[in-house]
PDB file of C-alpha atoms in Angstrom:
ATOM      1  CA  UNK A 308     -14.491  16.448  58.182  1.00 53.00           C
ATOM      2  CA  UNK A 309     -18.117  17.120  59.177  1.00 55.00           C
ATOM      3  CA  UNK A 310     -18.322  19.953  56.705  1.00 60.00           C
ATOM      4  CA  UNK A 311     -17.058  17.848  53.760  1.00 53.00           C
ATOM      5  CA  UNK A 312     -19.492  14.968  54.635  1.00 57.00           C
ATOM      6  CA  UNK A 313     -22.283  17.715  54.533  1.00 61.00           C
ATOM      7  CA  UNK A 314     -21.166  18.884  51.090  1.00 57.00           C
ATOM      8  CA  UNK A 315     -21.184  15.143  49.888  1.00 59.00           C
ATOM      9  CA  UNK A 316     -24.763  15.019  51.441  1.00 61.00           C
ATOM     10  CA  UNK A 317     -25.556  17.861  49.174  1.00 60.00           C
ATOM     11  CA  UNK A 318     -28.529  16.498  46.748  1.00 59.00           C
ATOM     12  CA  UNK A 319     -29.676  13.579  47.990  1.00 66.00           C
ATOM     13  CA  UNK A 320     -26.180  11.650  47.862  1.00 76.00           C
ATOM     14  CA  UNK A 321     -25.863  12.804  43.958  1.00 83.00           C
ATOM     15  CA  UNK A 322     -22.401  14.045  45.047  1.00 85.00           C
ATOM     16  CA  UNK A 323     -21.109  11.324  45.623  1.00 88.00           C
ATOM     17  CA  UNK A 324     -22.213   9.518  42.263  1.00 90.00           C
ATOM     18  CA  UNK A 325     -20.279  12.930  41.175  1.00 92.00           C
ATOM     19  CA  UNK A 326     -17.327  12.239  43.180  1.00 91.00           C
ATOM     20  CA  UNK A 327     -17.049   8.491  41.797  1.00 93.00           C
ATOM     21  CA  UNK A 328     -17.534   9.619  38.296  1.00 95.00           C
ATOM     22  CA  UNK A 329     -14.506  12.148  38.481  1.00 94.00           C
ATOM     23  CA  UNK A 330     -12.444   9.125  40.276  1.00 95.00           C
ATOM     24  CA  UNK A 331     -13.692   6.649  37.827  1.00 96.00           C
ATOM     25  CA  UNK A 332     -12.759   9.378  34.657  1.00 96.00           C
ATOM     26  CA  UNK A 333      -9.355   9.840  35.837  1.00 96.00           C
ATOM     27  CA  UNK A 334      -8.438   6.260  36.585  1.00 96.00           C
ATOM     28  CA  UNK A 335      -9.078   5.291  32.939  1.00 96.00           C
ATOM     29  CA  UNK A 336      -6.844   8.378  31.812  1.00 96.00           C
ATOM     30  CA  UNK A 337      -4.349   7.164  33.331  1.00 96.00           C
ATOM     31  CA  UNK A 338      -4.941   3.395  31.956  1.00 94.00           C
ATOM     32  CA  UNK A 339      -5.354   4.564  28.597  1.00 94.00           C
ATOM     33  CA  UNK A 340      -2.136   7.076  29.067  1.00 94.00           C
ATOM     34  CA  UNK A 341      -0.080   3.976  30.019  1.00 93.00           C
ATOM     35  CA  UNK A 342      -1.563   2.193  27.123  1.00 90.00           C
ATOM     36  CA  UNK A 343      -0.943   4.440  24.905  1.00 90.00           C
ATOM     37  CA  UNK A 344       2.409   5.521  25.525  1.00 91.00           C
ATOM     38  CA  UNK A 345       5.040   5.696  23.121  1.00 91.00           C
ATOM     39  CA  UNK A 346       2.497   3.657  20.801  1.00 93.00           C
ATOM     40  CA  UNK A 347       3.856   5.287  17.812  1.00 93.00           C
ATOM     41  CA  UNK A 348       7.695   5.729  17.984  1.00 94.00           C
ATOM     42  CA  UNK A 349       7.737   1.986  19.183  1.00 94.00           C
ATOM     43  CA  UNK A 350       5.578   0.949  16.322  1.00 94.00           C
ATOM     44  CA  UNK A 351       7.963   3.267  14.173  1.00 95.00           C
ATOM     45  CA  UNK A 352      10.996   1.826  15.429  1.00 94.00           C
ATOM     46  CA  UNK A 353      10.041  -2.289  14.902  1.00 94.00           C
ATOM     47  CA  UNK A 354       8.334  -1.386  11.303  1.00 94.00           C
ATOM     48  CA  UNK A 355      11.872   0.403  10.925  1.00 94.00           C
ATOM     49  CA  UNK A 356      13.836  -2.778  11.782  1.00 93.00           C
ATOM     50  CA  UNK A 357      11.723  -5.223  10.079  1.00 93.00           C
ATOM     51  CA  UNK A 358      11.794  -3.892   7.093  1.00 92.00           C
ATOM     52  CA  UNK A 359      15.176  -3.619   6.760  1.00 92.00           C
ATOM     53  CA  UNK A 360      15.975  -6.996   7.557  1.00 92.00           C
ATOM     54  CA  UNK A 361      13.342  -8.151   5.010  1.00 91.00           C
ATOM     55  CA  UNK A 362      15.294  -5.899   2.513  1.00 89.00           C
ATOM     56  CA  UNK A 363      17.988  -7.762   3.340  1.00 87.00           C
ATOM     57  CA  UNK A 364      16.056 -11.080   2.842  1.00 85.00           C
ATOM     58  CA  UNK A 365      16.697 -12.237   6.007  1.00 86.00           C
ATOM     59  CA  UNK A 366      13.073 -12.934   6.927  1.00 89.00           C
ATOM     60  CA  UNK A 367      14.374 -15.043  10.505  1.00 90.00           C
ATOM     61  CA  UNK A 368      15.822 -11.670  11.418  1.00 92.00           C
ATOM     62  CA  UNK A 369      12.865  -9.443  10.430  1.00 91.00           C
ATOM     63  CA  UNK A 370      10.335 -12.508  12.473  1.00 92.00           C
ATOM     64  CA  UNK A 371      12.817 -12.649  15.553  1.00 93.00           C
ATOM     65  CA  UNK A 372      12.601  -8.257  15.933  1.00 93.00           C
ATOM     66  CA  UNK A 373       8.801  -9.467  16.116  1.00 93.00           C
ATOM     67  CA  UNK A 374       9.309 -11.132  18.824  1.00 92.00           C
ATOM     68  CA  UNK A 375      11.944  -9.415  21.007  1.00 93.00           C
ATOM     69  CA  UNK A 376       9.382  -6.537  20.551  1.00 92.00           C
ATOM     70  CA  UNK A 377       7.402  -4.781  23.120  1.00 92.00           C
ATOM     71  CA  UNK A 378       4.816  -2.920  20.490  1.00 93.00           C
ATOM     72  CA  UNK A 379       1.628  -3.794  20.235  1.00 93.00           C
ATOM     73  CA  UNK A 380       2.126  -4.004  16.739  1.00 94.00           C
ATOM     74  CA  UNK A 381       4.464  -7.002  16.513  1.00 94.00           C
ATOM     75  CA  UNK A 382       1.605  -9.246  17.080  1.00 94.00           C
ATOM     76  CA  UNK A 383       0.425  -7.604  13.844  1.00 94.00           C
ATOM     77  CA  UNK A 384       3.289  -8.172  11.536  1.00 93.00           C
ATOM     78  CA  UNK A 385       4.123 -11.876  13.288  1.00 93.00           C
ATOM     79  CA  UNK A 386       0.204 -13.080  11.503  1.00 92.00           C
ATOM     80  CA  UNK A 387       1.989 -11.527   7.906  1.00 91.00           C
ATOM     81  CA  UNK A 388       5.468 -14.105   8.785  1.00 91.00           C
ATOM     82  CA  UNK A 389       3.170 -16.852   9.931  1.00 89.00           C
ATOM     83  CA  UNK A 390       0.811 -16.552   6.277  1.00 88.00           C
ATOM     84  CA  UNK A 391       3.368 -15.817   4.132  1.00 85.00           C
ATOM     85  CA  UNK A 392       4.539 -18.031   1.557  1.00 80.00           C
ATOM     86  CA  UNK A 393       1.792 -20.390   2.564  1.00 83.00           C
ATOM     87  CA  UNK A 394      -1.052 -18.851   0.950  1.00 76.00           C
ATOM     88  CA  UNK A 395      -1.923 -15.664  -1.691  1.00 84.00           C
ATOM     89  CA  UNK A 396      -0.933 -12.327  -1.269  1.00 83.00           C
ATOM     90  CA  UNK A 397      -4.539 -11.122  -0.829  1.00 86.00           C
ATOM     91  CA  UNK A 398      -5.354 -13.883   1.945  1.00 88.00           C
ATOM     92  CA  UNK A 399      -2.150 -12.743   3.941  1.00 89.00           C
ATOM     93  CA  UNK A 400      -3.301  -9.177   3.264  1.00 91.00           C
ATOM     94  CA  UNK A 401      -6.404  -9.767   5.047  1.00 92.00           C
ATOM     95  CA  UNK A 402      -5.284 -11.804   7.807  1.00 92.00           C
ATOM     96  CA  UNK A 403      -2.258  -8.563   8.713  1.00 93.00           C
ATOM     97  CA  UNK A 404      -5.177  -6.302   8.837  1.00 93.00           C
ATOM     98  CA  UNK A 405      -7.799  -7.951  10.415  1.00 93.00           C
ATOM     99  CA  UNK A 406      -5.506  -8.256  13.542  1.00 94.00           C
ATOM    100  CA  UNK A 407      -4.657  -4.476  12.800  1.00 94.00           C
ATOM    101  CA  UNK A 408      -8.461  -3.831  13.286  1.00 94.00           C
ATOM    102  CA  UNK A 409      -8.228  -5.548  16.399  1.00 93.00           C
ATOM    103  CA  UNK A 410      -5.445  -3.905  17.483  1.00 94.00           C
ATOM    104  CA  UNK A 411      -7.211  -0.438  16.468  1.00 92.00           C
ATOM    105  CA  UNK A 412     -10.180  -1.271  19.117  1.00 92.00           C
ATOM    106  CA  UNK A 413      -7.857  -1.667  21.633  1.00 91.00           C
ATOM    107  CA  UNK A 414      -6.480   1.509  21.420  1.00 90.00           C
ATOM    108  CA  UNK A 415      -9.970   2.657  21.809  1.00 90.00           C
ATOM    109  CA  UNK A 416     -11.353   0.460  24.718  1.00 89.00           C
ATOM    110  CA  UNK A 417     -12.449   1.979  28.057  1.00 91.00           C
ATOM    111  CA  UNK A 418     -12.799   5.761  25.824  1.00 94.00           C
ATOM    112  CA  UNK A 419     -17.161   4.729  26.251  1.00 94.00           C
ATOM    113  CA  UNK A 420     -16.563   5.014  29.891  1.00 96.00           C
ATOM    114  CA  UNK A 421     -15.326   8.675  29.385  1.00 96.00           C
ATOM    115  CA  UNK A 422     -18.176   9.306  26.825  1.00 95.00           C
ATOM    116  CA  UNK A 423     -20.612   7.920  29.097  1.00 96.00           C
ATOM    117  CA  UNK A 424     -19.471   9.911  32.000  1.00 96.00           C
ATOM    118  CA  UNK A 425     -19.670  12.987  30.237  1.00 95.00           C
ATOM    119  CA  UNK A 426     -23.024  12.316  28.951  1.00 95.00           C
ATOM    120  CA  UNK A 427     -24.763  11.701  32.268  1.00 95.00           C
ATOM    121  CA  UNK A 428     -22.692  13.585  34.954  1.00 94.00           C
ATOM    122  CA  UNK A 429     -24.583  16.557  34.219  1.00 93.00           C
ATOM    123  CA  UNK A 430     -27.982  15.523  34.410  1.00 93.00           C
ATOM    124  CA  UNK A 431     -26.995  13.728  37.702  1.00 91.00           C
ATOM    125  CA  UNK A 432     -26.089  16.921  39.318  1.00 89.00           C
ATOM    126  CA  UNK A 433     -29.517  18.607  37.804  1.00 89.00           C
ATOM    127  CA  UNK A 434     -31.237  15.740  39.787  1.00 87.00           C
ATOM    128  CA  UNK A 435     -29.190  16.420  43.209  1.00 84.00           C
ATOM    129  CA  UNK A 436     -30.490  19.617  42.517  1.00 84.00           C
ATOM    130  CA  UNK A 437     -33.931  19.243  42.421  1.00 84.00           C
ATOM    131  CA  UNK A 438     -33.614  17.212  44.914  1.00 81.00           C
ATOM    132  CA  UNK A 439     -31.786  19.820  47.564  1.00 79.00           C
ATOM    133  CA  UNK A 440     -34.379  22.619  46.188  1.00 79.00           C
ATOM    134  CA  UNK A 441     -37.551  20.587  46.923  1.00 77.00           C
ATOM    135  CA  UNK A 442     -35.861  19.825  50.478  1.00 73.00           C
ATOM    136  CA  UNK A 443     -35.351  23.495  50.633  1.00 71.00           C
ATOM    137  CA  UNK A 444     -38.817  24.885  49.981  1.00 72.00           C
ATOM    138  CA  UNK A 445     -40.361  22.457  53.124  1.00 72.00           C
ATOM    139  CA  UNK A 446     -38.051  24.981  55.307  1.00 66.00           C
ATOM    140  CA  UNK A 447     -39.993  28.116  53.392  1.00 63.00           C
ATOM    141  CA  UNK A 448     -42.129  29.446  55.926  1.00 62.00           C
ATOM    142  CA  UNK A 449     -42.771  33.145  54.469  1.00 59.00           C
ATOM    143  CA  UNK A 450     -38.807  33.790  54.983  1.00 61.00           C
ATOM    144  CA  UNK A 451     -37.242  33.835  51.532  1.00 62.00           C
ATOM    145  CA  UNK A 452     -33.594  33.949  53.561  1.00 62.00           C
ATOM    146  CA  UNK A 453     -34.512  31.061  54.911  1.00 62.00           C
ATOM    147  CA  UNK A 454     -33.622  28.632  52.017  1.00 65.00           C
ATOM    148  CA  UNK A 455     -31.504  30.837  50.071  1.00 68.00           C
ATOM    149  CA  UNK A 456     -28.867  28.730  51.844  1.00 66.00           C
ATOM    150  CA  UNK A 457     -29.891  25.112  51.194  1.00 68.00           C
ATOM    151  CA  UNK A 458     -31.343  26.637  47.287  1.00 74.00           C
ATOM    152  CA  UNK A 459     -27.176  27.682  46.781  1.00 75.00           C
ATOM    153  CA  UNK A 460     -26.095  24.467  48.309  1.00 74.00           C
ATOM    154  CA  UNK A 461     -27.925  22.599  46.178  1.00 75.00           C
ATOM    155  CA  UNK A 462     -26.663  24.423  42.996  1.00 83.00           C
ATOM    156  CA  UNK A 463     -23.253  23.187  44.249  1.00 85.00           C
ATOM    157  CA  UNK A 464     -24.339  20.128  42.861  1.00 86.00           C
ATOM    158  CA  UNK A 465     -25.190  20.802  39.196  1.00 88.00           C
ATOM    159  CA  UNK A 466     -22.126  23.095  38.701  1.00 90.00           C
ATOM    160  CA  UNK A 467     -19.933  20.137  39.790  1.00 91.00           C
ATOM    161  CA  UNK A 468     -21.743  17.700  37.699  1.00 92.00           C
ATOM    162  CA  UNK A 469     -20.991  20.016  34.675  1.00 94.00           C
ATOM    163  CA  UNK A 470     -17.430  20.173  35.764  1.00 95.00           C
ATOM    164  CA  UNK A 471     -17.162  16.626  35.848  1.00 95.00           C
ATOM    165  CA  UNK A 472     -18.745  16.246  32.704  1.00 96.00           C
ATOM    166  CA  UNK A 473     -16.052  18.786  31.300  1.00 96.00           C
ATOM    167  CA  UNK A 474     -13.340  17.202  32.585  1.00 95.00           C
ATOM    168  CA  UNK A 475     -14.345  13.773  31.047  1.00 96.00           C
ATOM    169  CA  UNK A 476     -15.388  15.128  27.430  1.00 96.00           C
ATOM    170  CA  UNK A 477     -11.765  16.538  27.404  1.00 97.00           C
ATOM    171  CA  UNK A 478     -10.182  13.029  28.030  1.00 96.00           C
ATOM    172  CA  UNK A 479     -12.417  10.997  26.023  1.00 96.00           C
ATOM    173  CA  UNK A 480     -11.572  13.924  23.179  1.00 97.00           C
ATOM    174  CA  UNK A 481      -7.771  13.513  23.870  1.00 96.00           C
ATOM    175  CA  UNK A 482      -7.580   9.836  23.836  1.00 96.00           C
ATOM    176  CA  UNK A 483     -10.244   9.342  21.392  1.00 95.00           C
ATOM    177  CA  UNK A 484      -7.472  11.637  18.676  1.00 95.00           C
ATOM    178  CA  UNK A 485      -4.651   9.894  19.919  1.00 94.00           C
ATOM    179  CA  UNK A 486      -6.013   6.387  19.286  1.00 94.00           C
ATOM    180  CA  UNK A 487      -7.305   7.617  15.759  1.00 95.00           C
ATOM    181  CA  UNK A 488      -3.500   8.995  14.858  1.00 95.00           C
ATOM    182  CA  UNK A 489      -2.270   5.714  16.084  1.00 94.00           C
ATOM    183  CA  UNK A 490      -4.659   3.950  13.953  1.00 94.00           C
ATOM    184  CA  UNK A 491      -3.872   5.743  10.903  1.00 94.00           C
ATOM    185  CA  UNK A 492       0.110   5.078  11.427  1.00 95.00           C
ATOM    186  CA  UNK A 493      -0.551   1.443  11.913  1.00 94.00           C
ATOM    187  CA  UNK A 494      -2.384   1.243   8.492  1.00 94.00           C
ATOM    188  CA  UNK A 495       0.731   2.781   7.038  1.00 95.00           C
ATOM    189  CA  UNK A 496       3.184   0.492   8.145  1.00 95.00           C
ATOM    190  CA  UNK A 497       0.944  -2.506   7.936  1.00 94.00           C
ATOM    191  CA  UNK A 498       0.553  -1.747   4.199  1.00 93.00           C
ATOM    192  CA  UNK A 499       4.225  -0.697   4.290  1.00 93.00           C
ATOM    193  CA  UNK A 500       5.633  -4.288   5.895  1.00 93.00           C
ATOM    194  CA  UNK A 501       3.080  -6.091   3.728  1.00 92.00           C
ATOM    195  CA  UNK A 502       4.697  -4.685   0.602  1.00 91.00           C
ATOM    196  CA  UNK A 503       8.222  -5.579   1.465  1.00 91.00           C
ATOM    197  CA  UNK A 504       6.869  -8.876   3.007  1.00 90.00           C
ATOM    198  CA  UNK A 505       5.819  -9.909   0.136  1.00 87.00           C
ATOM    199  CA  UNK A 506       8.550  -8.537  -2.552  1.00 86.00           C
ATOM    200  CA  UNK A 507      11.447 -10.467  -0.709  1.00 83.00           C
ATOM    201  CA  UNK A 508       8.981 -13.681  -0.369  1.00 81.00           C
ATOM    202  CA  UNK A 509       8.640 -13.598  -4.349  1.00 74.00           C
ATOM    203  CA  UNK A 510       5.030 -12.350  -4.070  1.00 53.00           C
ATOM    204  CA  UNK A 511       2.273 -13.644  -5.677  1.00 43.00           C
ATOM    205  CA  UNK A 512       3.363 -16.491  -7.665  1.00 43.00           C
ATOM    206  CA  UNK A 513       5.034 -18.208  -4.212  1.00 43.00           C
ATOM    207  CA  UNK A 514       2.161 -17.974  -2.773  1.00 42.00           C
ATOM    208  CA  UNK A 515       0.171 -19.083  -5.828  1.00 42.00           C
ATOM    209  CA  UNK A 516       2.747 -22.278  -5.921  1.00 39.00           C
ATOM    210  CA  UNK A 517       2.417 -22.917  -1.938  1.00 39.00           C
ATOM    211  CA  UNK A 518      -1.305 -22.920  -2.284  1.00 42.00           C
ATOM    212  CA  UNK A 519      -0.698 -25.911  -5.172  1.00 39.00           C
ATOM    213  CA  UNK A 520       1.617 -27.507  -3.656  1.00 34.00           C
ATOM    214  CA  UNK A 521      -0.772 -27.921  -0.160  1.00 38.00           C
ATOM    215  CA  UNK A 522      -3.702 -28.782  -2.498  1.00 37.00           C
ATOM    216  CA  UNK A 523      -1.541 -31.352  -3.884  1.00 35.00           C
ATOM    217  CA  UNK A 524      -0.299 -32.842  -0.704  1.00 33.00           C
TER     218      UNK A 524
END
């Protein structure tokens, strides 16, 4: 115990701001793992059974899938049910991917926590450092072997500031291309439900009429 408290003490304290970092970086892997999970082949599967009941013109059937749906992106396609037939094509098509974009941030949140992590970690080992080799030179008395010792404890603290650093780059990499693949395959069946969400609601010119008719009323 005492020698892993002295190797925390190593730099000042900076290994601990090390240690929390590496904690920190791992704990929103494992968030953004559970977010992420099966975000594709779920968002697959209810695009999959939407659009075929829309092809069947059963729109209730297509809305309630929507609903019984765990993907993220049934919120998406419930905005395109709830616009539908009540105003233009183009006003629905905006509304389905504005909450698209929305749900494309999520799929990106925490990943600045990574990026930040791996930006600084680094230069907070370099200060524990400095900080352990200026500690070490008030022992040199004429006697390099003297602070060899301390000097190679102190480098203990950059290296595992890099490694930290490393290890936080590589998430914020991996989740950073996952969350752009999902985003792209959202897009597609956004513009894919869209198209068949409008087709079996007579497109344009219901729309067109719905708009009248609410002016009207």
């Amino acid at each position: 115990m005492s020698s892993f408290l002295n190797l925390m003490n190593h730099g000042g304290g900076s290994m601990w701001v090390i240690a929390v970092f590496s904690v920190v970086a791992i704990a929103v892997a494992i968030e953004r793992a559970l977010s992420q999970y099966q975000f594709i082949a779920r968002a697959k599967l209810l695009a999959s059974n939407v659009n075929q009941a829309l092809a069947k013109g059963s729109t209730a059937d297509g809305r309630s899938a929507c609903e019984r749906s765990i993907s993220p992106l049934a919120d998406v396609f419930l905005v395109g049910f709830a616009k539908v037939g009540k105003h233009r094509d183009e006003f629905v098509w905006a509304a389905v991917h504005r909450e698209r974009q929305r749900l494309v941030a999520g799929l990106r949140a925490k990943l600045w926590v990574l990026g930040t992590i791996g930006a600084t970690a680094p230069f907070v080992g370099l200060f524990g450092t400095v900080v352990g080799i200026m500690d070490a030179m008030r022992l040199f008395e004429g006697d390099v072997s003297k602070v060899l010792g301390p000097i190679s404890q102190a480098l203990v603290v950059t290296a595992a500031g890099i490694l930290v650093a490393v290890e936080a780059v590589i998430l914020y990499n991996y989740f950073g291309q996952r969350a752009a693949k999902a985003a792209a395959e959202t897009k597609l069946l956004a513009d894919e439900f869209l198209e068949t969400l409008i087709e079996a609601n007579g497109g344009a010119q219901g729309g067109a009429a719905a708009d009248s008719a609410g002016a009207k009323a």
